[in-house]
Coordinates of N, CA and C in Angstrom, one line a residue:
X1 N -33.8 -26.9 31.9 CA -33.3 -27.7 33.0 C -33.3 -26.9 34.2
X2 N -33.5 -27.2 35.3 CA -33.6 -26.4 36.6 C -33.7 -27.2 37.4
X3 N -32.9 -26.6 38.6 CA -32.5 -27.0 40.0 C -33.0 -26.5 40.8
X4 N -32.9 -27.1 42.0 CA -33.8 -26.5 42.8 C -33.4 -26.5 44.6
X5 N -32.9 -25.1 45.1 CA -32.3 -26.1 46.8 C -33.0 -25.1 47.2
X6 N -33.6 -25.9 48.7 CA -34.3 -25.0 49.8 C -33.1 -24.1 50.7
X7 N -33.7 -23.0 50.9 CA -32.9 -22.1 52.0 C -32.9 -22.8 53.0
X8 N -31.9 -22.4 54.2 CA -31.3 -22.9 55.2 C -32.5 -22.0 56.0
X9 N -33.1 -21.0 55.9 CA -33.4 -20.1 56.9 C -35.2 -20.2 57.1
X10 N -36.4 -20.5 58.3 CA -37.4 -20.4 58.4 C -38.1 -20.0 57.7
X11 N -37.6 -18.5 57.9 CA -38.6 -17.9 57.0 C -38.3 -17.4 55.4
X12 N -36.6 -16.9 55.4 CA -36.6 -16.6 53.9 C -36.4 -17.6 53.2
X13 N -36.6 -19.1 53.0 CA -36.6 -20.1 52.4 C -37.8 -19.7 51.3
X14 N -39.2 -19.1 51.6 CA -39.9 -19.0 51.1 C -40.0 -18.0 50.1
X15 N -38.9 -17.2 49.8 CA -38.4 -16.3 48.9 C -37.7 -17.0 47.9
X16 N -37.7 -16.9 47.0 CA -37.0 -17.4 45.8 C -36.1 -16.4 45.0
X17 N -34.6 -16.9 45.1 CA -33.6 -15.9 44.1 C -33.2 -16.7 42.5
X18 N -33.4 -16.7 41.7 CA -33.5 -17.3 40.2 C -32.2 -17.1 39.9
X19 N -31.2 -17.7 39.3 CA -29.9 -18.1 38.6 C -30.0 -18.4 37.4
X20 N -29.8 -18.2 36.6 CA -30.1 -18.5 35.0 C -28.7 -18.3 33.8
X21 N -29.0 -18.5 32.8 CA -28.5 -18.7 31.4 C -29.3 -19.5 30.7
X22 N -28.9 -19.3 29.2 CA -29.2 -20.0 28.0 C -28.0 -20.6 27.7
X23 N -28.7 -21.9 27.1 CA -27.7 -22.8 26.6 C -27.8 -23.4 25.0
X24 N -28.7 -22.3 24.4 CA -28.7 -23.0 22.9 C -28.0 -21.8 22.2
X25 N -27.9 -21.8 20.9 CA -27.3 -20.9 20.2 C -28.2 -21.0 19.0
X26 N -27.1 -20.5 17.7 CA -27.8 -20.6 16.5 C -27.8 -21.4 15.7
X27 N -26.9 -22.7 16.0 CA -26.7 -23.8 15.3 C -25.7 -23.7 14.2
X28 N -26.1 -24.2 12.8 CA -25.5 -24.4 11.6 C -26.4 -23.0 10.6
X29 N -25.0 -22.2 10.0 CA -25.6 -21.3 9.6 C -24.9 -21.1 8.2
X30 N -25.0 -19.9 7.3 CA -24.0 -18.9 6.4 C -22.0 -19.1 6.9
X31 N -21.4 -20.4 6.2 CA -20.1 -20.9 6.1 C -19.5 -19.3 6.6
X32 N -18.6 -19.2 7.4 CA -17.4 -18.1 7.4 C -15.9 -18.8 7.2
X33 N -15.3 -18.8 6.1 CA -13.8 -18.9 5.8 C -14.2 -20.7 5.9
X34 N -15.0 -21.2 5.8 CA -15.5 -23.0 5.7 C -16.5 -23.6 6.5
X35 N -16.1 -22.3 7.9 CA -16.9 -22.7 8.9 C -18.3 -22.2 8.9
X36 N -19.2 -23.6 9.2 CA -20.6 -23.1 9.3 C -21.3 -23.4 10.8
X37 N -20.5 -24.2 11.6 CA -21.0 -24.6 13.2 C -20.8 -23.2 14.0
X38 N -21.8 -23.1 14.1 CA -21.6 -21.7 15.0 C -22.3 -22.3 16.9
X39 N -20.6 -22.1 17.1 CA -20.4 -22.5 18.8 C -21.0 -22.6 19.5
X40 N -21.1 -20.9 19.7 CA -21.7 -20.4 20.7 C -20.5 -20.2 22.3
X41 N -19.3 -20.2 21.8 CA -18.5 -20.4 23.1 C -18.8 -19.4 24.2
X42 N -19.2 -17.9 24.3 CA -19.4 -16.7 24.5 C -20.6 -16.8 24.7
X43 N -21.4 -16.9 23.9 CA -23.1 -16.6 23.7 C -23.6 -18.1 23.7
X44 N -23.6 -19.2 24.9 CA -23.4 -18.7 26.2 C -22.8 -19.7 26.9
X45 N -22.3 -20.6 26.4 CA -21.8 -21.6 27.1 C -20.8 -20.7 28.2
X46 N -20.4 -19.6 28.2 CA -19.8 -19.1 29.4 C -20.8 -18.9 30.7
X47 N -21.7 -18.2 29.7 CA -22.9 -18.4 31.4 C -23.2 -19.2 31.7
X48 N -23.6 -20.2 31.1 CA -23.8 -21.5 31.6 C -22.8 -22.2 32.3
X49 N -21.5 -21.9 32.1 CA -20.5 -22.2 33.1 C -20.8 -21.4 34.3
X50 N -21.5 -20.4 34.3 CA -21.2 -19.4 35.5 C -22.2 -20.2 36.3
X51 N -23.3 -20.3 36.4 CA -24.5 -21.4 37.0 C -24.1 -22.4 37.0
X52 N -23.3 -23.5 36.5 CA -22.8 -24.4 36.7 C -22.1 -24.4 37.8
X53 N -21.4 -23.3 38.3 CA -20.1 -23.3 39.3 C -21.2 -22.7 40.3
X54 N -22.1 -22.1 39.8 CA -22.9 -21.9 41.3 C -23.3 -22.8 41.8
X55 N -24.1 -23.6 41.0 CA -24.7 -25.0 41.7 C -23.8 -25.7 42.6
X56 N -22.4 -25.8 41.7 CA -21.3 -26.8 42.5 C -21.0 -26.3 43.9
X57 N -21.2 -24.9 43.7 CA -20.7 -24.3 45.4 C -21.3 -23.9 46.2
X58 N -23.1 -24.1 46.1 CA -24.0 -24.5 46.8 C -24.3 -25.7 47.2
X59 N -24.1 -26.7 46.0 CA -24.1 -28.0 47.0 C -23.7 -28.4 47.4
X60 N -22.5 -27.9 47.7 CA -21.3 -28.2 49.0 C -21.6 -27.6 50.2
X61 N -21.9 -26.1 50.0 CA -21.9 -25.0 51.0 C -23.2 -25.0 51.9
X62 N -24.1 -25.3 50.8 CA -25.5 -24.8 51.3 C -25.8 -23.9 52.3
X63 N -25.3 -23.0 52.0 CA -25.5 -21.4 53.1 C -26.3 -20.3 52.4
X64 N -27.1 -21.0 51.9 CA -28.2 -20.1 51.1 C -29.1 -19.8 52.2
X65 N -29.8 -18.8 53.1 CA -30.8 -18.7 53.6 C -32.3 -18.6 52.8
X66 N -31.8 -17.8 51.4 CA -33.3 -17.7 50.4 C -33.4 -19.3 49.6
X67 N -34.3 -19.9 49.0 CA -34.1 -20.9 47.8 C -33.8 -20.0 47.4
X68 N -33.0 -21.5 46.1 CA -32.5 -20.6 44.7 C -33.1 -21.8 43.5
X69 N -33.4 -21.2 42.3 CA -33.6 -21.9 41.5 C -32.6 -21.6 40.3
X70 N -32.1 -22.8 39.7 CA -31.2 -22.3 39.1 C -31.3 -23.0 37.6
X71 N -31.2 -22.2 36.5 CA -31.7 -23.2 35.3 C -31.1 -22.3 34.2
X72 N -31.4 -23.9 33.4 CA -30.3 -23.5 32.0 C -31.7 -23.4 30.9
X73 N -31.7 -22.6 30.2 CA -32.6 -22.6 29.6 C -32.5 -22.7 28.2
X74 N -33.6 -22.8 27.4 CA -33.4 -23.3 26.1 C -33.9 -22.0 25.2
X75 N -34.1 -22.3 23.8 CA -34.8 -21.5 23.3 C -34.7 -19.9 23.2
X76 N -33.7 -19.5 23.9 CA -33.6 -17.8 24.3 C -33.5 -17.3 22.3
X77 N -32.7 -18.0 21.9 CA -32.5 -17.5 20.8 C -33.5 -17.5 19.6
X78 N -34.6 -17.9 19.7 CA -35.7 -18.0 19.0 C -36.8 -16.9 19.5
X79 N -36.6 -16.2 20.7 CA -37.3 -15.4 21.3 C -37.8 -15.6 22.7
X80 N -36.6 -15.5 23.4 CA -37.0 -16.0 25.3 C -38.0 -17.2 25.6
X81 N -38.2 -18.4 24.3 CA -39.2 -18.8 24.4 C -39.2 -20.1 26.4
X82 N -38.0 -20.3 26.4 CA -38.2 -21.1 27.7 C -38.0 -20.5 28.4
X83 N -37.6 -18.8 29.2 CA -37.6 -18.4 29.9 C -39.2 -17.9 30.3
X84 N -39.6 -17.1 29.0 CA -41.1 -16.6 29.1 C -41.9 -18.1 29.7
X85 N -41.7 -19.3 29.4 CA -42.3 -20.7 30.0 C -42.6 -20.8 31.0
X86 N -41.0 -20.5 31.7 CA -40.8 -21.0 33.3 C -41.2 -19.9 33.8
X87 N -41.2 -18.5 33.2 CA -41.4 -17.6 34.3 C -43.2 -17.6 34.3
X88 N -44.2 -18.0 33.3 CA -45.2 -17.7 33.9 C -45.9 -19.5 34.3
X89 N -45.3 -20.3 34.3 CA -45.1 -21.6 35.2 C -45.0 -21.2 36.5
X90 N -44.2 -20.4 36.5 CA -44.0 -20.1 38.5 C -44.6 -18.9 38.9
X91 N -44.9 -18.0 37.9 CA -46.2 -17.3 38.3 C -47.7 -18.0 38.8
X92 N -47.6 -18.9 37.6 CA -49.3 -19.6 38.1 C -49.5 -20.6 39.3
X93 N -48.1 -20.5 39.9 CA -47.6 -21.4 41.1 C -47.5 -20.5 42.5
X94 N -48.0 -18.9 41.9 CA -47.9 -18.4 42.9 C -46.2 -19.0 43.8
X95 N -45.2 -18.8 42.8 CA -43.7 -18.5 44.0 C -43.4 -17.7 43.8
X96 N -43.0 -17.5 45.3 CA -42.4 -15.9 45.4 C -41.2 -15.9 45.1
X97 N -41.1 -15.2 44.1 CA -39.2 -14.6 43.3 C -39.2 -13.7 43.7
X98 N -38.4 -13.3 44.3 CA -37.2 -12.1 44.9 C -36.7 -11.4 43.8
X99 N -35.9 -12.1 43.5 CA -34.6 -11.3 42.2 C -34.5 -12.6 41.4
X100 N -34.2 -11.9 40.0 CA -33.5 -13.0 39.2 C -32.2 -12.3 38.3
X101 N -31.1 -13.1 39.5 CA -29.9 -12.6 38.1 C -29.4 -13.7 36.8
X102 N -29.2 -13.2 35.7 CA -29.1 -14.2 34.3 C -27.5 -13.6 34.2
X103 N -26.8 -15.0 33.4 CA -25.4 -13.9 33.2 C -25.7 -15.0 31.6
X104 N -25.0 -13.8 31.2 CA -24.6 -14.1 29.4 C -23.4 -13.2 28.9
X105 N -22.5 -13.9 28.3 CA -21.0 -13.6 27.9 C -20.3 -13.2 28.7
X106 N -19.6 -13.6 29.6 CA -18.4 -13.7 30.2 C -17.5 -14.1 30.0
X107 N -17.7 -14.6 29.1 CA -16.0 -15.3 28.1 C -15.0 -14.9 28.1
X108 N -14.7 -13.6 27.3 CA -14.1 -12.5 27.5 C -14.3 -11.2 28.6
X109 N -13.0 -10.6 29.2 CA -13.0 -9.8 29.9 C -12.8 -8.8 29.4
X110 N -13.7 -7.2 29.9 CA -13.8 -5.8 29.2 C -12.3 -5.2 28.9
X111 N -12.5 -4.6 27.9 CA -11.4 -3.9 27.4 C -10.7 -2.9 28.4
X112 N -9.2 -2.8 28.7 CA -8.6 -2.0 29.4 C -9.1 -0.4 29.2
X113 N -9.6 0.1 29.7 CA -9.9 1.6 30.2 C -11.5 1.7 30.3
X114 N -12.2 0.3 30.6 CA -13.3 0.3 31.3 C -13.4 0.2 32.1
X115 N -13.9 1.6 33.4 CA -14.3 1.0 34.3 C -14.9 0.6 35.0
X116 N -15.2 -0.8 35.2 CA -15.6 -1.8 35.2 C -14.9 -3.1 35.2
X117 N -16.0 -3.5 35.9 CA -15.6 -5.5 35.5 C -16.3 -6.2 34.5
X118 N -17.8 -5.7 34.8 CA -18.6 -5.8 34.6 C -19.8 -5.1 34.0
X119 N -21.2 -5.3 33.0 CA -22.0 -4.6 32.9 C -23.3 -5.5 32.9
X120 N -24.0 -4.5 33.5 CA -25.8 -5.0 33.6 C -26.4 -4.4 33.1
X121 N -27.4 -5.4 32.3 CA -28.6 -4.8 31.7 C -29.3 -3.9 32.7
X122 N -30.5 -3.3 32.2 CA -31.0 -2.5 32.8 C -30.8 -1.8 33.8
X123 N -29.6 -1.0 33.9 CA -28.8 -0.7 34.7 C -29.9 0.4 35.8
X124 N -30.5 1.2 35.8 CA -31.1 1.9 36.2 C -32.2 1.6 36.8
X125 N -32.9 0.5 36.7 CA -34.1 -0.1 36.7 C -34.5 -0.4 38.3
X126 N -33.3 -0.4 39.2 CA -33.4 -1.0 40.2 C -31.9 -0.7 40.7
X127 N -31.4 -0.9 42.3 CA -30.5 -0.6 43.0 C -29.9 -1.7 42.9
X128 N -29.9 -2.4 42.2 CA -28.7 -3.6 42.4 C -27.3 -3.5 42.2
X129 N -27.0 -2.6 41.1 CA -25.6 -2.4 40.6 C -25.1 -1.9 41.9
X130 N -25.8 -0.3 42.9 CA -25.1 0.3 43.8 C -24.5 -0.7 44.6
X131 N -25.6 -1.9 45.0 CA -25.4 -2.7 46.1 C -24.2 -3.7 45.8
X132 N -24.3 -3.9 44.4 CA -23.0 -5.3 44.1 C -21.9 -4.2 44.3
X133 N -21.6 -2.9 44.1 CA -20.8 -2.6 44.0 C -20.5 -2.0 45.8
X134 N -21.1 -1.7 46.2 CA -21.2 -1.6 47.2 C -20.3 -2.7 48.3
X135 N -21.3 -3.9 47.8 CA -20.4 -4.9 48.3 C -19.3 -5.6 48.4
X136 N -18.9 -5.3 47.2 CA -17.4 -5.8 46.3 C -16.8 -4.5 46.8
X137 N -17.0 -3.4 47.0 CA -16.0 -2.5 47.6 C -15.2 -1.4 46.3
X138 N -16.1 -1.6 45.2 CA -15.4 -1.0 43.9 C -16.6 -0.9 42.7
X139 N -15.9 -0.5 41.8 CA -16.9 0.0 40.9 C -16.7 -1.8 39.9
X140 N -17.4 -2.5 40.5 CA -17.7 -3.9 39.6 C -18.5 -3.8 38.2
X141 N -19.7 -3.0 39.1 CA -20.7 -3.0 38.0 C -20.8 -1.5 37.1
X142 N -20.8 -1.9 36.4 CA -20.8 -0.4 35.0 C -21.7 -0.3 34.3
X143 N -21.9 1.8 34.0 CA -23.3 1.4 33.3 C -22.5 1.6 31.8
X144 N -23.3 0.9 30.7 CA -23.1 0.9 29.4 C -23.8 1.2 28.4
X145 N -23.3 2.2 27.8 CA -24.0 3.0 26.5 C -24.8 2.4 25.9
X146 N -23.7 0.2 25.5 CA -24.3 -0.2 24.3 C -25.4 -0.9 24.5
X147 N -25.5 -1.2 26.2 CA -26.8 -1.8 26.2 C -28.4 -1.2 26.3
X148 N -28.3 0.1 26.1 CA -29.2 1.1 26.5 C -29.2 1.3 24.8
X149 N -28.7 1.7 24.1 CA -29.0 1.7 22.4 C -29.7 0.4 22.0
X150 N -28.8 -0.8 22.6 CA -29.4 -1.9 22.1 C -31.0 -2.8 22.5
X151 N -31.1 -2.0 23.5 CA -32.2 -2.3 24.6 C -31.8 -3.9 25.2
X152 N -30.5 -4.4 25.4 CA -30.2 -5.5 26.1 C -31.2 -6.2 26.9
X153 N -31.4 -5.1 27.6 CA -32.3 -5.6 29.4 C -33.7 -6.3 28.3
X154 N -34.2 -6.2 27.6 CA -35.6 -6.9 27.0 C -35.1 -8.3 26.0
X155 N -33.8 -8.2 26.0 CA -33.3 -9.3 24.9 C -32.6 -10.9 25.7
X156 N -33.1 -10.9 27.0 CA -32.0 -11.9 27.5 C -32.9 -12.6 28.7
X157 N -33.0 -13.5 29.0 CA -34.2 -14.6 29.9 C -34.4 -13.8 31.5
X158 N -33.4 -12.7 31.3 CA -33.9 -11.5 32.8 C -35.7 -11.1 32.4
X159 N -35.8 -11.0 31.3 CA -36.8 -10.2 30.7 C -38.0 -10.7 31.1
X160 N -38.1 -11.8 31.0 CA -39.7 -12.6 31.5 C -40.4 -12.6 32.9
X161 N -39.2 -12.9 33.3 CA -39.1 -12.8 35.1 C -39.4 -11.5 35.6
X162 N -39.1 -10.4 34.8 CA -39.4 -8.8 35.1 C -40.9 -8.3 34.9
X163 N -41.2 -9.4 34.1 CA -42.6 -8.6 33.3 C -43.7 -9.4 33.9
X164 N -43.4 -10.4 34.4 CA -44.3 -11.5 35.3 C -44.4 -11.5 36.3
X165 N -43.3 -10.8 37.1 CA -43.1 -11.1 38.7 C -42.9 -9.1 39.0
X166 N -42.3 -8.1 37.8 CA -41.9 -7.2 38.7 C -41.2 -6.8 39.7
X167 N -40.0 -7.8 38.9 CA -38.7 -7.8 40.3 C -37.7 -7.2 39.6
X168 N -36.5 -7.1 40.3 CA -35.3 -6.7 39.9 C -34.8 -7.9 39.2
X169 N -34.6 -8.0 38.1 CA -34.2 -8.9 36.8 C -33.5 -8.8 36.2
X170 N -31.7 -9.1 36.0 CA -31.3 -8.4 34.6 C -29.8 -9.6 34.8
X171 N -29.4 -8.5 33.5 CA -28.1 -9.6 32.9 C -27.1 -9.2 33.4
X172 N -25.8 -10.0 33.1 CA -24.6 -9.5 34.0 C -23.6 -10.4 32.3
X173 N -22.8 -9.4 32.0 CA -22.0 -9.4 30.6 C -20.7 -8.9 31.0
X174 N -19.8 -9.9 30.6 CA -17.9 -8.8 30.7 C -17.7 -9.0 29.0
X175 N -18.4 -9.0 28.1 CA -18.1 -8.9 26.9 C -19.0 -7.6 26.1
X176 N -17.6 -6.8 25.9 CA -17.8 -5.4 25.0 C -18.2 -5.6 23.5
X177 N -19.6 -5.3 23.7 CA -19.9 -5.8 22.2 C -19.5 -5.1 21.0
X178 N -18.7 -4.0 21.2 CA -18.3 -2.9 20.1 C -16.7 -3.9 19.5
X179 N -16.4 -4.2 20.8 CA -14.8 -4.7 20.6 C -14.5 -6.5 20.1
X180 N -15.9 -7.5 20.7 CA -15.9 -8.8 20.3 C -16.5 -9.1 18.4
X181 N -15.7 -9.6 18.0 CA -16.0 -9.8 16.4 C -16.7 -10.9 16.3
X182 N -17.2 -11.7 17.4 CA -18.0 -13.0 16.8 C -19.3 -13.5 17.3
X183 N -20.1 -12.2 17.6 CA -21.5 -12.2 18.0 C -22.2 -13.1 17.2
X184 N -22.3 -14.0 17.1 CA -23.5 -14.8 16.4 C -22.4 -15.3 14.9
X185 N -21.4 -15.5 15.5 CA -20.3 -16.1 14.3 C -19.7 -17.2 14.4
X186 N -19.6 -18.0 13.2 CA -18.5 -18.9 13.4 C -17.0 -19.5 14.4
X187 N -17.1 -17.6 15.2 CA -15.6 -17.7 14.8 C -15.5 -17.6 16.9
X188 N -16.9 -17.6 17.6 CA -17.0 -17.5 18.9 C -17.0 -19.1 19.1
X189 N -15.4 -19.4 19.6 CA -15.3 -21.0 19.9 C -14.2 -20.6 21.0
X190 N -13.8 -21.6 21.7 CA -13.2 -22.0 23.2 C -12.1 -21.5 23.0
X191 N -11.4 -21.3 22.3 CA -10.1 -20.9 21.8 C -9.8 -19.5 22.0
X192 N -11.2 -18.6 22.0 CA -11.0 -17.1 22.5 C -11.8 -16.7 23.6
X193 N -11.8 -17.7 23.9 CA -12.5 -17.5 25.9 C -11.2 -17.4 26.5
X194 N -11.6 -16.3 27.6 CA -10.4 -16.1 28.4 C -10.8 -17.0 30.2
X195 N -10.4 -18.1 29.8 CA -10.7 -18.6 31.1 C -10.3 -18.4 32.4
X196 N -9.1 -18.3 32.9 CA -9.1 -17.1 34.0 C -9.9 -16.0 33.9
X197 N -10.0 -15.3 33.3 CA -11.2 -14.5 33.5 C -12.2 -15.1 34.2
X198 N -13.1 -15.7 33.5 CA -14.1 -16.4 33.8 C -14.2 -17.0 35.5
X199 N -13.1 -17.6 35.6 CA -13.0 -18.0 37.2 C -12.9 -17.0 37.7
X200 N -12.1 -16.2 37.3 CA -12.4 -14.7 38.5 C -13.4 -14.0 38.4
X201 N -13.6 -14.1 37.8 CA -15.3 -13.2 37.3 C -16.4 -14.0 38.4
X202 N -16.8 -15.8 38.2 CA -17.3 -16.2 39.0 C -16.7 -16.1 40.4
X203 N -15.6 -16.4 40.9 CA -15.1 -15.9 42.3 C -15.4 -14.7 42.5
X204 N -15.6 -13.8 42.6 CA -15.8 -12.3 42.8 C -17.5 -12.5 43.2
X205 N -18.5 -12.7 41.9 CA -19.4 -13.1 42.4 C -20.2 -13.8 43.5
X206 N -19.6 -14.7 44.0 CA -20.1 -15.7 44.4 C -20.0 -15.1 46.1
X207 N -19.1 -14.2 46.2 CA -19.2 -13.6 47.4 C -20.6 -12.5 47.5
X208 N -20.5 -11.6 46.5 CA -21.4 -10.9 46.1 C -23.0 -11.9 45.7
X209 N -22.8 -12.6 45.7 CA -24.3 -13.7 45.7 C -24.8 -13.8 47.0
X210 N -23.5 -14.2 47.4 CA -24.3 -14.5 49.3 C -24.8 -13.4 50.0
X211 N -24.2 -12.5 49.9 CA -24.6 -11.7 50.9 C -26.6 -10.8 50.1
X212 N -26.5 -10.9 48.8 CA -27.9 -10.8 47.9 C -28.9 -12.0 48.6
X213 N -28.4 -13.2 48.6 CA -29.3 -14.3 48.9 C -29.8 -14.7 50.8
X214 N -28.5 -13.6 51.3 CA -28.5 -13.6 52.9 C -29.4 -12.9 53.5
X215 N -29.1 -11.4 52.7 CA -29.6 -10.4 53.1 C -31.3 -10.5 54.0
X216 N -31.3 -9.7 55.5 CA -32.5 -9.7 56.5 C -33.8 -9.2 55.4
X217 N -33.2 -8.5 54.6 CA -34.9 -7.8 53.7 C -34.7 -8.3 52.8
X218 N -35.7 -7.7 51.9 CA -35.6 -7.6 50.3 C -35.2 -5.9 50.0
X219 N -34.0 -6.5 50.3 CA -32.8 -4.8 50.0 C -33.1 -4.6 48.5
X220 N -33.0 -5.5 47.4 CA -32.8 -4.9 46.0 C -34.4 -4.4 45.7
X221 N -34.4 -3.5 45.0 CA -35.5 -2.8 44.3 C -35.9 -2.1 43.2
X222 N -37.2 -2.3 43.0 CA -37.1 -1.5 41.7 C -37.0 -0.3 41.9
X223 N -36.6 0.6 40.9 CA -36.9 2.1 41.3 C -38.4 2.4 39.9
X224 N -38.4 3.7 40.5 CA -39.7 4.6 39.8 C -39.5 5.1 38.5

């Protein structure tokens, strides 16, 4: 599913900034303690909340200068199969993507003595972290051990858009995967999402979006 709003601005309308999540999970699996419906409350209906609330506050605001395209995607869990879709769909369409940020697990917020709010995949890959953090005025974005062992940055619908287009692409996670017990379990349901979190996590953002999607250049970059 994807949305779609034009920039307010002449010329950076013609740039495109990408919004994303996945919205499927693993379905009906291996029973834990009876339960076999596995949620997915975390992985990802939280990001999918997060895009959700972006849409709502663009199409009120519309103070986007770049387009944004914004979509819920399917299939991540089988192997990026709808992001790999759309991203070489809009390659063969010749649009110009700018950046694409994806958020997945925000549910929960990082364990006390992280500093951080936040962590992104492929932390190094590109100046984006300096800049969010930069602009939030604090250390938001953190780099993380577990997503560098796990190779995160290749496992999440950032990934397609990076390898098609060569932009700054990645995920945005406030869930510690050493410390959450229900990665792909029965037991990731609504009941242990921290919803204040979640709204402050998107509030914080949303300031930090605008000034990404305002911005006179293309400030974020890859590095070497």
């Amino acid at each position: 599913m994807v949305g779609y709003l034009e920039g307010n601005d002449p010329k950076l309308k013609n740039e495109v900034v990408v919004i994303g999540a996945h919205y499927d999970h693993v379905g009906i699996g291996k029973a834990v303690a009876g339960d076999s419906i596995y949620n997915g409350a975390d992985d990802n209906a939280s990001g999918t909340t997060a895009v959700a609330e972006f849409v709502n506050y663009y199409a009120k605001a519309k103070t986007n200068k770049r387009s944004i395209l914004f979509c819920f995607f399917s299939a991540e869990e089988k192997g990026l199969l709808g992001s790999k879709h759309l991203a070489a769909k809009l390659k063969q369409a010749n649009m110009n993507v700018y950046l694409m940020l994806n958020y997945e697990m925000i549910g929960v917020p990082m364990p006390a003595g992280k500093d951080m709010v936040a962590f992104m995949t492929g932390y190094g890959k590109s100046n984006l972290a300096e800049k969010i953090n930069e602009y939030s005025g604090k250390k938001f974005i953190g780099y993380y051990d577990f997503a560098i062992k796990y190779q995160l940055f290749r496992a999440s619908d950032n990934y397609p858009f990076y390898t098609e287009f060569n932009i700054p692409a990645h995920t945005f996670s406030t869930t510690d995967m050493e410390s959450f017990h229900y990665y792909h379990q029965p037991g990731d349901e609504f009941d242990e999402m921290d919803t204040a979190h979640m709204a402050d996590f998107i509030q914080q953002m949303i300031p930090i979006t605008e000034k990404l999607i305002n911005a006179e250049t293309k400030e974020i970059v890859l590095k070497d």
